[in-house]
CSV table of N, CA and C in Angstrom, one decimal:
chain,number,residue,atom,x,y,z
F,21,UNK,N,-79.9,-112.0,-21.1
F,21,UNK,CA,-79.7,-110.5,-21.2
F,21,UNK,C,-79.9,-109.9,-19.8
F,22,UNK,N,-79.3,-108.8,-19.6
F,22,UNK,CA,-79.0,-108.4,-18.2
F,22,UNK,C,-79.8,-106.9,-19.3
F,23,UNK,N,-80.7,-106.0,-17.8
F,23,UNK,CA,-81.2,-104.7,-18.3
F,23,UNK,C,-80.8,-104.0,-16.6
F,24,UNK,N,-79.6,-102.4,-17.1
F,24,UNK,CA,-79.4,-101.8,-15.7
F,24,UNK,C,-79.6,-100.5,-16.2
F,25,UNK,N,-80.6,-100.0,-15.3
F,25,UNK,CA,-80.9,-98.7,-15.1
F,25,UNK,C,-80.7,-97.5,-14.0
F,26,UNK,N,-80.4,-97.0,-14.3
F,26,UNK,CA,-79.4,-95.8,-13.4
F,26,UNK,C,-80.5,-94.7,-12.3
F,27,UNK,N,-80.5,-94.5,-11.9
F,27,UNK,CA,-80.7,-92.9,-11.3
F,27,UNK,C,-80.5,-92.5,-10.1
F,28,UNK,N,-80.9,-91.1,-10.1
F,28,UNK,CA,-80.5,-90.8,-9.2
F,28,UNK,C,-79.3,-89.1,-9.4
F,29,UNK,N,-79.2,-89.3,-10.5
F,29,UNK,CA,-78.0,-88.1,-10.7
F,29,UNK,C,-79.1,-86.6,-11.0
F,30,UNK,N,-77.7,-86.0,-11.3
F,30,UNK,CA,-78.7,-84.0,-10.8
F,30,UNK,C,-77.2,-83.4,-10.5
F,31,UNK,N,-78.1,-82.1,-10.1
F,31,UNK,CA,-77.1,-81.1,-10.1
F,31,UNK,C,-76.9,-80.9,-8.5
F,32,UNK,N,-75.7,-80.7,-8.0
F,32,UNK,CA,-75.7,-80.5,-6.3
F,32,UNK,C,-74.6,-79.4,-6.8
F,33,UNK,N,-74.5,-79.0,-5.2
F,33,UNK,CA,-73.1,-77.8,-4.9
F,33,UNK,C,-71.9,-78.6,-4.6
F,34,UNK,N,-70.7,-78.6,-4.6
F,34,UNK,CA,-69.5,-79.1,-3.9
F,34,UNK,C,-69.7,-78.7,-2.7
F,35,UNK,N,-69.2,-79.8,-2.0
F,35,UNK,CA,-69.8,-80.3,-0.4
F,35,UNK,C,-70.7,-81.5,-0.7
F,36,UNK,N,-71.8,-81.3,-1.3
F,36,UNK,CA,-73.1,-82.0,-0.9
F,36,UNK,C,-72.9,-83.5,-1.5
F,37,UNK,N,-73.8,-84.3,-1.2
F,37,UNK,CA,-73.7,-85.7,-1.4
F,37,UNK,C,-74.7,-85.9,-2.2
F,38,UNK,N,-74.8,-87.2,-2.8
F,38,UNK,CA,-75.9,-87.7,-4.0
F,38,UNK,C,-75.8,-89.4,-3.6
F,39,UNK,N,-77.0,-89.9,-4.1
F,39,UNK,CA,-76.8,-91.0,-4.0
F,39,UNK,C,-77.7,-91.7,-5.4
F,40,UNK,N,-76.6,-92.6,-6.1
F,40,UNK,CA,-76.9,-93.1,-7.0
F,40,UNK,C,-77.6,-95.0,-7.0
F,41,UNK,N,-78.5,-95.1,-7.9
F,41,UNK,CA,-79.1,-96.7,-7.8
F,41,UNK,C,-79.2,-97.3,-9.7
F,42,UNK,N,-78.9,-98.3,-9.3
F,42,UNK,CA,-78.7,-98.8,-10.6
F,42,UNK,C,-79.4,-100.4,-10.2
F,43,UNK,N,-80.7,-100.6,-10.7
F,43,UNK,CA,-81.7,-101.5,-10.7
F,43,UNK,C,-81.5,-102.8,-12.5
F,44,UNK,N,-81.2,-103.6,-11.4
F,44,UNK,CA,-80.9,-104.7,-12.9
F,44,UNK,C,-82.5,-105.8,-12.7
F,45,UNK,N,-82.1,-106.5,-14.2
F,45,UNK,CA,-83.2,-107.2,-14.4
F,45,UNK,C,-82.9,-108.1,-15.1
F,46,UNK,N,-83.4,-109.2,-14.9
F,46,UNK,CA,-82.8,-110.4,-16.6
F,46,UNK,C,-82.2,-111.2,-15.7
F,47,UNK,N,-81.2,-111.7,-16.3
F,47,UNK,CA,-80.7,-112.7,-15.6
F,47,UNK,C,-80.5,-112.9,-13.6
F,48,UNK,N,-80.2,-114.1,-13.0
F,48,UNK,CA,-79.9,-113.1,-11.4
F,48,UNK,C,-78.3,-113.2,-11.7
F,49,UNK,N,-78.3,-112.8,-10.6
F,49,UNK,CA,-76.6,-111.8,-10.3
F,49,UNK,C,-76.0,-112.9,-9.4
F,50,UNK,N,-76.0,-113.9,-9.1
F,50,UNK,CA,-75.7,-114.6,-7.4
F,50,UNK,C,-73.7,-115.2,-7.5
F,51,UNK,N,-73.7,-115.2,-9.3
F,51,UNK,CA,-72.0,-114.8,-9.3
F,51,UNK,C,-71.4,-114.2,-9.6
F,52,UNK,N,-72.2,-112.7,-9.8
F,52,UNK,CA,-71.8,-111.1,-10.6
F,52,UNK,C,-71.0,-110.3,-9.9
F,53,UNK,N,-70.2,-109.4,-10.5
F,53,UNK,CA,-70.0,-108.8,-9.9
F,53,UNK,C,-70.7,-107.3,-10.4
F,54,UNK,N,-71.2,-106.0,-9.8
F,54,UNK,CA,-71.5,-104.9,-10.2
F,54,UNK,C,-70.6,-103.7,-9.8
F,55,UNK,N,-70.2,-102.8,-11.2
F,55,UNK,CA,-69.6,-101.9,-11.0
F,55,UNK,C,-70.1,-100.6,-11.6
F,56,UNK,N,-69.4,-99.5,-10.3
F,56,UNK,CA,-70.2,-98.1,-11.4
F,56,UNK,C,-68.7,-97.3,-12.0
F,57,UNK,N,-68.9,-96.7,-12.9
F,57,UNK,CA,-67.5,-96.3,-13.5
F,57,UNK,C,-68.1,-94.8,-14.1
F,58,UNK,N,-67.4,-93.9,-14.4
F,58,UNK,CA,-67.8,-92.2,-14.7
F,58,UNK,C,-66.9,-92.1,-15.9
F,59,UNK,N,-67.9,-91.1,-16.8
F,59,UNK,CA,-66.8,-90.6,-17.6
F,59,UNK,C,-67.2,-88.9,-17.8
F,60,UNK,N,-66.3,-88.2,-17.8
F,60,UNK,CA,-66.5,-86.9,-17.6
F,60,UNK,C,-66.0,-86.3,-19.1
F,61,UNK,N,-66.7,-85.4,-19.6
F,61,UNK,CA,-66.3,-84.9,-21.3
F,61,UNK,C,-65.0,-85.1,-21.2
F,62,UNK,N,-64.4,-85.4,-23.0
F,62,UNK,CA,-63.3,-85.5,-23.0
F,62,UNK,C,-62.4,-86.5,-22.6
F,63,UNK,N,-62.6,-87.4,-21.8
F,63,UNK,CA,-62.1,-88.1,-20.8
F,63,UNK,C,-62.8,-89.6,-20.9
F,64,UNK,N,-61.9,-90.6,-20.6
F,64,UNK,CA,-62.0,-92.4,-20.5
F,64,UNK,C,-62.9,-92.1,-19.9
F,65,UNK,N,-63.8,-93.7,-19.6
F,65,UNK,CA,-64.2,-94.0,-19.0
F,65,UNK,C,-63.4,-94.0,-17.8
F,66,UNK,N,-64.0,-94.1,-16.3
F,66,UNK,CA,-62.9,-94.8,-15.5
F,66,UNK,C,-63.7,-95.4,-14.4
F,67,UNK,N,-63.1,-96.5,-14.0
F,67,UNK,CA,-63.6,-97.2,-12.6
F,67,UNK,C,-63.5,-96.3,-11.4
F,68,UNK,N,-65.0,-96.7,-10.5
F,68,UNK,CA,-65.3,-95.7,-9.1
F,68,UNK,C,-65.4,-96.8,-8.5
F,69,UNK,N,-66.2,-98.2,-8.4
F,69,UNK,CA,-66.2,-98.4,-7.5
F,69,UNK,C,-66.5,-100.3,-8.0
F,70,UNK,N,-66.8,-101.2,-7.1
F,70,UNK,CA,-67.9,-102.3,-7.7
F,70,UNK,C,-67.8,-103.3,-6.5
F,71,UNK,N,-68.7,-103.9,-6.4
F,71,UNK,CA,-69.2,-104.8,-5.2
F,71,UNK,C,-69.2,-106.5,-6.2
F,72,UNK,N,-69.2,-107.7,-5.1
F,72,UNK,CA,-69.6,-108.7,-6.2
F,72,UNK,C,-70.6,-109.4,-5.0
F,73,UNK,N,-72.2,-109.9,-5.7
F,73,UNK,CA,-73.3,-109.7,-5.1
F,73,UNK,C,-73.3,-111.4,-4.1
F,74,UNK,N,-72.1,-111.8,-4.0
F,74,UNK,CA,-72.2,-113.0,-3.6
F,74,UNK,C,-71.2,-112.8,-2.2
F,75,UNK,N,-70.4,-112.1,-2.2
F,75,UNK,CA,-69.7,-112.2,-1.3
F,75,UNK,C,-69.8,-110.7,-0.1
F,76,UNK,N,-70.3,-109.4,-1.0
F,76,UNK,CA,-70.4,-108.7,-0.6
F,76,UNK,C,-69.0,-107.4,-0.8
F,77,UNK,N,-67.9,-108.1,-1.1
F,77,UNK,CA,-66.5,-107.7,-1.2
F,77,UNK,C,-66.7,-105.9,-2.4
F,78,UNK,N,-66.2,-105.0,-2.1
F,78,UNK,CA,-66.1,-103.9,-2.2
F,78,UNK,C,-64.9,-103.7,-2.4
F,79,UNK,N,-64.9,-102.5,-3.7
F,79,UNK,CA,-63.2,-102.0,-4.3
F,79,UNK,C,-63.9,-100.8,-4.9
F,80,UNK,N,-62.5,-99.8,-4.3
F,80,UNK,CA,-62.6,-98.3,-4.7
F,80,UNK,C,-61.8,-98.0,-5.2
F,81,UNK,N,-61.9,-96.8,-6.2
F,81,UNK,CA,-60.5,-96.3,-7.1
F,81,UNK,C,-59.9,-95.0,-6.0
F,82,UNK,N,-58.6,-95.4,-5.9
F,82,UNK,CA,-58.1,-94.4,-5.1
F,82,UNK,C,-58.3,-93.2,-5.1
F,83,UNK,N,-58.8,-92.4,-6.0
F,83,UNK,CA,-59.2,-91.4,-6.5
F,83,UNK,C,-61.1,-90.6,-5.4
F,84,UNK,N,-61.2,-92.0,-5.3
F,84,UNK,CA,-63.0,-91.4,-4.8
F,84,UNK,C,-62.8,-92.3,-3.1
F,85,UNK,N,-61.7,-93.0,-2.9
F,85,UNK,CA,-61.7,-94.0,-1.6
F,85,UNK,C,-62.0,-93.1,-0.5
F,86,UNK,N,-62.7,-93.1,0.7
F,86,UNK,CA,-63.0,-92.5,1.4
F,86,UNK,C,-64.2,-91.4,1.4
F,87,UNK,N,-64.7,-91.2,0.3
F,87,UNK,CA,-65.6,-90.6,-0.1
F,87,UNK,C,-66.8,-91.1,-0.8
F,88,UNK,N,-66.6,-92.3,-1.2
F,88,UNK,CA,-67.8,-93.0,-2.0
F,88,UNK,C,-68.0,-94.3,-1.1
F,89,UNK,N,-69.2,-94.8,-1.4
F,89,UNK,CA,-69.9,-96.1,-0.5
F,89,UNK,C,-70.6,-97.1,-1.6
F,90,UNK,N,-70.6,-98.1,-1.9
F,90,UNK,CA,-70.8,-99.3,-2.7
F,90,UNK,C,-71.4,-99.9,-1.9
F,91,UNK,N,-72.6,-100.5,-2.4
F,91,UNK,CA,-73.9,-101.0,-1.8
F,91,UNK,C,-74.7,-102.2,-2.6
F,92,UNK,N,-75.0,-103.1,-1.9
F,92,UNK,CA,-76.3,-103.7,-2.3
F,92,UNK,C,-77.3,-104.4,-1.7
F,93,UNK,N,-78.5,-104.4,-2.5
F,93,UNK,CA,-79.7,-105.1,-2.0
F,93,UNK,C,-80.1,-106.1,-2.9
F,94,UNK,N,-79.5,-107.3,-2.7
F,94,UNK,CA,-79.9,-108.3,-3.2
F,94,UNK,C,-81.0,-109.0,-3.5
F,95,UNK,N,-82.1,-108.4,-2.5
F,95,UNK,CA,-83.3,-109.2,-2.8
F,95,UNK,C,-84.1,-107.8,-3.9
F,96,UNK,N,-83.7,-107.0,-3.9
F,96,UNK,CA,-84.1,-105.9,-4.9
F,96,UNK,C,-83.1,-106.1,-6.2
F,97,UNK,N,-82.4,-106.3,-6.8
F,97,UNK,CA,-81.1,-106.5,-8.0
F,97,UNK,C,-80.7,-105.2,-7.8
F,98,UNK,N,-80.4,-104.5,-6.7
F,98,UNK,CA,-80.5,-103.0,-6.5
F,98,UNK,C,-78.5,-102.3,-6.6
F,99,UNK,N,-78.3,-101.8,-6.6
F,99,UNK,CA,-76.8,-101.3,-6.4
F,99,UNK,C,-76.8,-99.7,-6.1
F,100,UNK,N,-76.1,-99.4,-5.1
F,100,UNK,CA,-76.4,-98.0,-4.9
F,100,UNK,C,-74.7,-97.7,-5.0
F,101,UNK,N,-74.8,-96.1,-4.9
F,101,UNK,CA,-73.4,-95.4,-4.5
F,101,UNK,C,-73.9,-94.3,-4.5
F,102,UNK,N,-72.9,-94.0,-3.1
F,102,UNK,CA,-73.1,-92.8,-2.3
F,102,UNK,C,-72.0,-92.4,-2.8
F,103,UNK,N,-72.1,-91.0,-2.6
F,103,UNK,CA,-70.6,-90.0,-2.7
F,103,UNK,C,-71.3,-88.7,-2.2
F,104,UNK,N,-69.9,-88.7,-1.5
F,104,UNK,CA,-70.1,-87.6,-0.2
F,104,UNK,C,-68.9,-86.4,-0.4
F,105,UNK,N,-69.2,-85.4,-0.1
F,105,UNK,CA,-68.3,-84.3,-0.1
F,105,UNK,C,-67.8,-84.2,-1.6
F,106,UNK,N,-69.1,-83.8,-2.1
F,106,UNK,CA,-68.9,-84.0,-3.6
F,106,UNK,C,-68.0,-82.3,-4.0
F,107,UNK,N,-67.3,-83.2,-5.6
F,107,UNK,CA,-66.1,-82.2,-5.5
F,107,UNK,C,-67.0,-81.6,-7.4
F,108,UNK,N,-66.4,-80.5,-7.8
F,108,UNK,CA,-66.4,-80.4,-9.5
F,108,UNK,C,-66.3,-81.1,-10.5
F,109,UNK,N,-64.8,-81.7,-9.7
F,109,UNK,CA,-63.8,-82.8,-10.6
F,109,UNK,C,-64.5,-84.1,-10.8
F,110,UNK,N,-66.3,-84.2,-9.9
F,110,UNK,CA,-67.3,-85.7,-10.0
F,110,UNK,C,-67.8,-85.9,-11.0
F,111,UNK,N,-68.0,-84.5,-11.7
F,111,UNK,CA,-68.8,-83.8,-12.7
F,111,UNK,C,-68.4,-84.8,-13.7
F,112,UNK,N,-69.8,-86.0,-14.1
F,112,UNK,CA,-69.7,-87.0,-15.0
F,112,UNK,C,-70.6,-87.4,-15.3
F,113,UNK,N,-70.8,-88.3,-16.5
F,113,UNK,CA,-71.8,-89.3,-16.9
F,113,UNK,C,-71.3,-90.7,-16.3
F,114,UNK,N,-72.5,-91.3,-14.9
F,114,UNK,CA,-72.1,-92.5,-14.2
F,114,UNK,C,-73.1,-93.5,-14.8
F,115,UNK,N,-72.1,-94.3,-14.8
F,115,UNK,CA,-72.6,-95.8,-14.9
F,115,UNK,C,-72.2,-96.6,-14.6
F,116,UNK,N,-73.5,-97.5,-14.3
F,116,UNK,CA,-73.6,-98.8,-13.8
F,116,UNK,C,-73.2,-100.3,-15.0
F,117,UNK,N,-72.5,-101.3,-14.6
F,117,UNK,CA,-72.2,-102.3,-15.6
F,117,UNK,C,-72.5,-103.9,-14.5
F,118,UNK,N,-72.5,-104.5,-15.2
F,118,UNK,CA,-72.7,-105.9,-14.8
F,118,UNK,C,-71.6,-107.0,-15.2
F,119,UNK,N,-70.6,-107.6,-14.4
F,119,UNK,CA,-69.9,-108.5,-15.2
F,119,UNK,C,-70.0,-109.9,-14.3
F,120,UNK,N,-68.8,-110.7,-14.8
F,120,UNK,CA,-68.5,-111.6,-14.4
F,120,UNK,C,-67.8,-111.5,-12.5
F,121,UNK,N,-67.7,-112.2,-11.9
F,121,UNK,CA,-67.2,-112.1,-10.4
F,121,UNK,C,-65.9,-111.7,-10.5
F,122,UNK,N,-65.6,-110.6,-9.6
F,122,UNK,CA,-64.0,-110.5,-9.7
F,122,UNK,C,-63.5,-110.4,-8.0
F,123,UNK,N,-62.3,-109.5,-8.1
F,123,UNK,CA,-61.6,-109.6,-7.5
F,123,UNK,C,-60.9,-108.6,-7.5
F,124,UNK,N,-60.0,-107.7,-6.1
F,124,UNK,CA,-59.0,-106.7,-6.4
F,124,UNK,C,-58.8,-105.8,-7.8
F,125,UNK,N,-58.2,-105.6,-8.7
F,125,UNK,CA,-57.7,-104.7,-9.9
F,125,UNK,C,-58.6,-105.2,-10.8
F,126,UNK,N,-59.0,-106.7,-10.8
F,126,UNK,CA,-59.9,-107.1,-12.0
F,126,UNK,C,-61.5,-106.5,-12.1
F,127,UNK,N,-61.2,-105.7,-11.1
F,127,UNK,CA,-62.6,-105.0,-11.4
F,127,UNK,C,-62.7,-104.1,-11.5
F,128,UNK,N,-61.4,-103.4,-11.9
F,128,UNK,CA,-61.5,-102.0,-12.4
F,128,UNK,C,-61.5,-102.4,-13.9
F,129,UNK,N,-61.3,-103.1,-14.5
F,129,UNK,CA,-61.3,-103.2,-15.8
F,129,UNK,C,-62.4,-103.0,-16.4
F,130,UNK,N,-62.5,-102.1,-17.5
F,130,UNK,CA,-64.1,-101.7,-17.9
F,130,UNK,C,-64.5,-103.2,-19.0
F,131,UNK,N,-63.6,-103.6,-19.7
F,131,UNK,CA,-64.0,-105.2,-20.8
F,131,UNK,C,-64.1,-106.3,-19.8
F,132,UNK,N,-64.1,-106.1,-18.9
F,132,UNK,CA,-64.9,-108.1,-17.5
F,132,UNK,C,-66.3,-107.1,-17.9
F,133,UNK,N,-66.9,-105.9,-17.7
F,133,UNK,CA,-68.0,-105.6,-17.9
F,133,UNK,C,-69.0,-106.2,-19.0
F,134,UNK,N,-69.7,-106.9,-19.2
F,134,UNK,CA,-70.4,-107.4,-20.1
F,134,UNK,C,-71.7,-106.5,-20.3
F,135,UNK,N,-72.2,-106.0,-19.5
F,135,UNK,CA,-73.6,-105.0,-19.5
F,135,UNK,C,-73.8,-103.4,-19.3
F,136,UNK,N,-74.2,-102.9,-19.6
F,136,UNK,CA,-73.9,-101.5,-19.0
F,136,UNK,C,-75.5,-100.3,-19.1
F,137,UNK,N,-75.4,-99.8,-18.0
F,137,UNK,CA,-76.9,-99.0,-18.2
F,137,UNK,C,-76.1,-98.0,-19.1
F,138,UNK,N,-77.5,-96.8,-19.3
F,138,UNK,CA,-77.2,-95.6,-20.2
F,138,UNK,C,-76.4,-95.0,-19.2
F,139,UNK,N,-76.5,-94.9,-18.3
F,139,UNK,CA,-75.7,-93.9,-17.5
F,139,UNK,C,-76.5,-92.7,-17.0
F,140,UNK,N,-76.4,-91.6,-15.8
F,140,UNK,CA,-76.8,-91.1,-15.6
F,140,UNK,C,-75.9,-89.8,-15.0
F,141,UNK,N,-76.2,-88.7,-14.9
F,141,UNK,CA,-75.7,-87.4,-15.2
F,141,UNK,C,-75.7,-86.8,-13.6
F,142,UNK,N,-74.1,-86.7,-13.6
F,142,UNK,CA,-73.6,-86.1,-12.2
F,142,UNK,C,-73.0,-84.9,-12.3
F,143,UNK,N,-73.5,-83.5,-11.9
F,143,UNK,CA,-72.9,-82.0,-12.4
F,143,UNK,C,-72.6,-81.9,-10.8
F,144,UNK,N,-71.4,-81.1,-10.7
F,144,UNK,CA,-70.9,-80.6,-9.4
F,144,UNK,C,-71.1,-78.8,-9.5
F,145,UNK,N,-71.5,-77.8,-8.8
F,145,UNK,CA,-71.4,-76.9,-9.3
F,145,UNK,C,-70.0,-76.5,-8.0
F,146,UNK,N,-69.1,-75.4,-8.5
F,146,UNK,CA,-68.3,-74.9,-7.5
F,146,UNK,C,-68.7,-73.9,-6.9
């Protein structure tokens, strides 16, 4: 069993940055990949971002590219993400998931995810 827990989320202004951490436990990660994905009321889930903890390799959804940072610390099971020049449209419930090792588009897919924290609460105000 994999256990990921989120924080880090709150309320900021548009402009401002936040930085989120998603701390796993249980199994190790050394051919995982981790991804964070948002879902905003009304609305899919969707992929933001995800790293795989072996290679280091990073994928962004076009949508947040240039604006968000994927991170990790391996010796901590740690995963961060930055997002910068935060907009309204960020305004979500983010979560962290744990899957199998991917690759390019295979990691936007939310079912490779096999684990997933509660998530944690991103408000943008305008």
């Amino acid at each position: 069993q994999v256990q990921l827990v989120e924080s880090g989320g709150g309320l900021v202004q548009a402009g401002g940055s936040l930085s989120l951490s998603c701390a796993a436990s249980g199994r190790t990660f050394s051919s995982r990949a981790m991804g964070w994905f948002r879902q905003a009321p009304g609305k899919e889930r969707e992929f933001v971002a995800a790293i795989t903890w072996r290679g280091g390799s990073t994928y962004y959804a076009d949508s947040v590219k240039g604006r968000v940072t994927i991170s990790s610390d391996n010796a901590k099971n740690t995963v961060y993400l930055r997002i910068n020049s935060l907009k309204p449209e960020d305004t979500a419930v983010y979560y962290c998931a744990a899957g199998d090792s991917c690759s390019g588009y295979g990691c936007y897919i939310t079912s490779r995810y096999d684990y997933w924290g509660q998530g944690t609460q991103v408000t943008v105000s305008s």
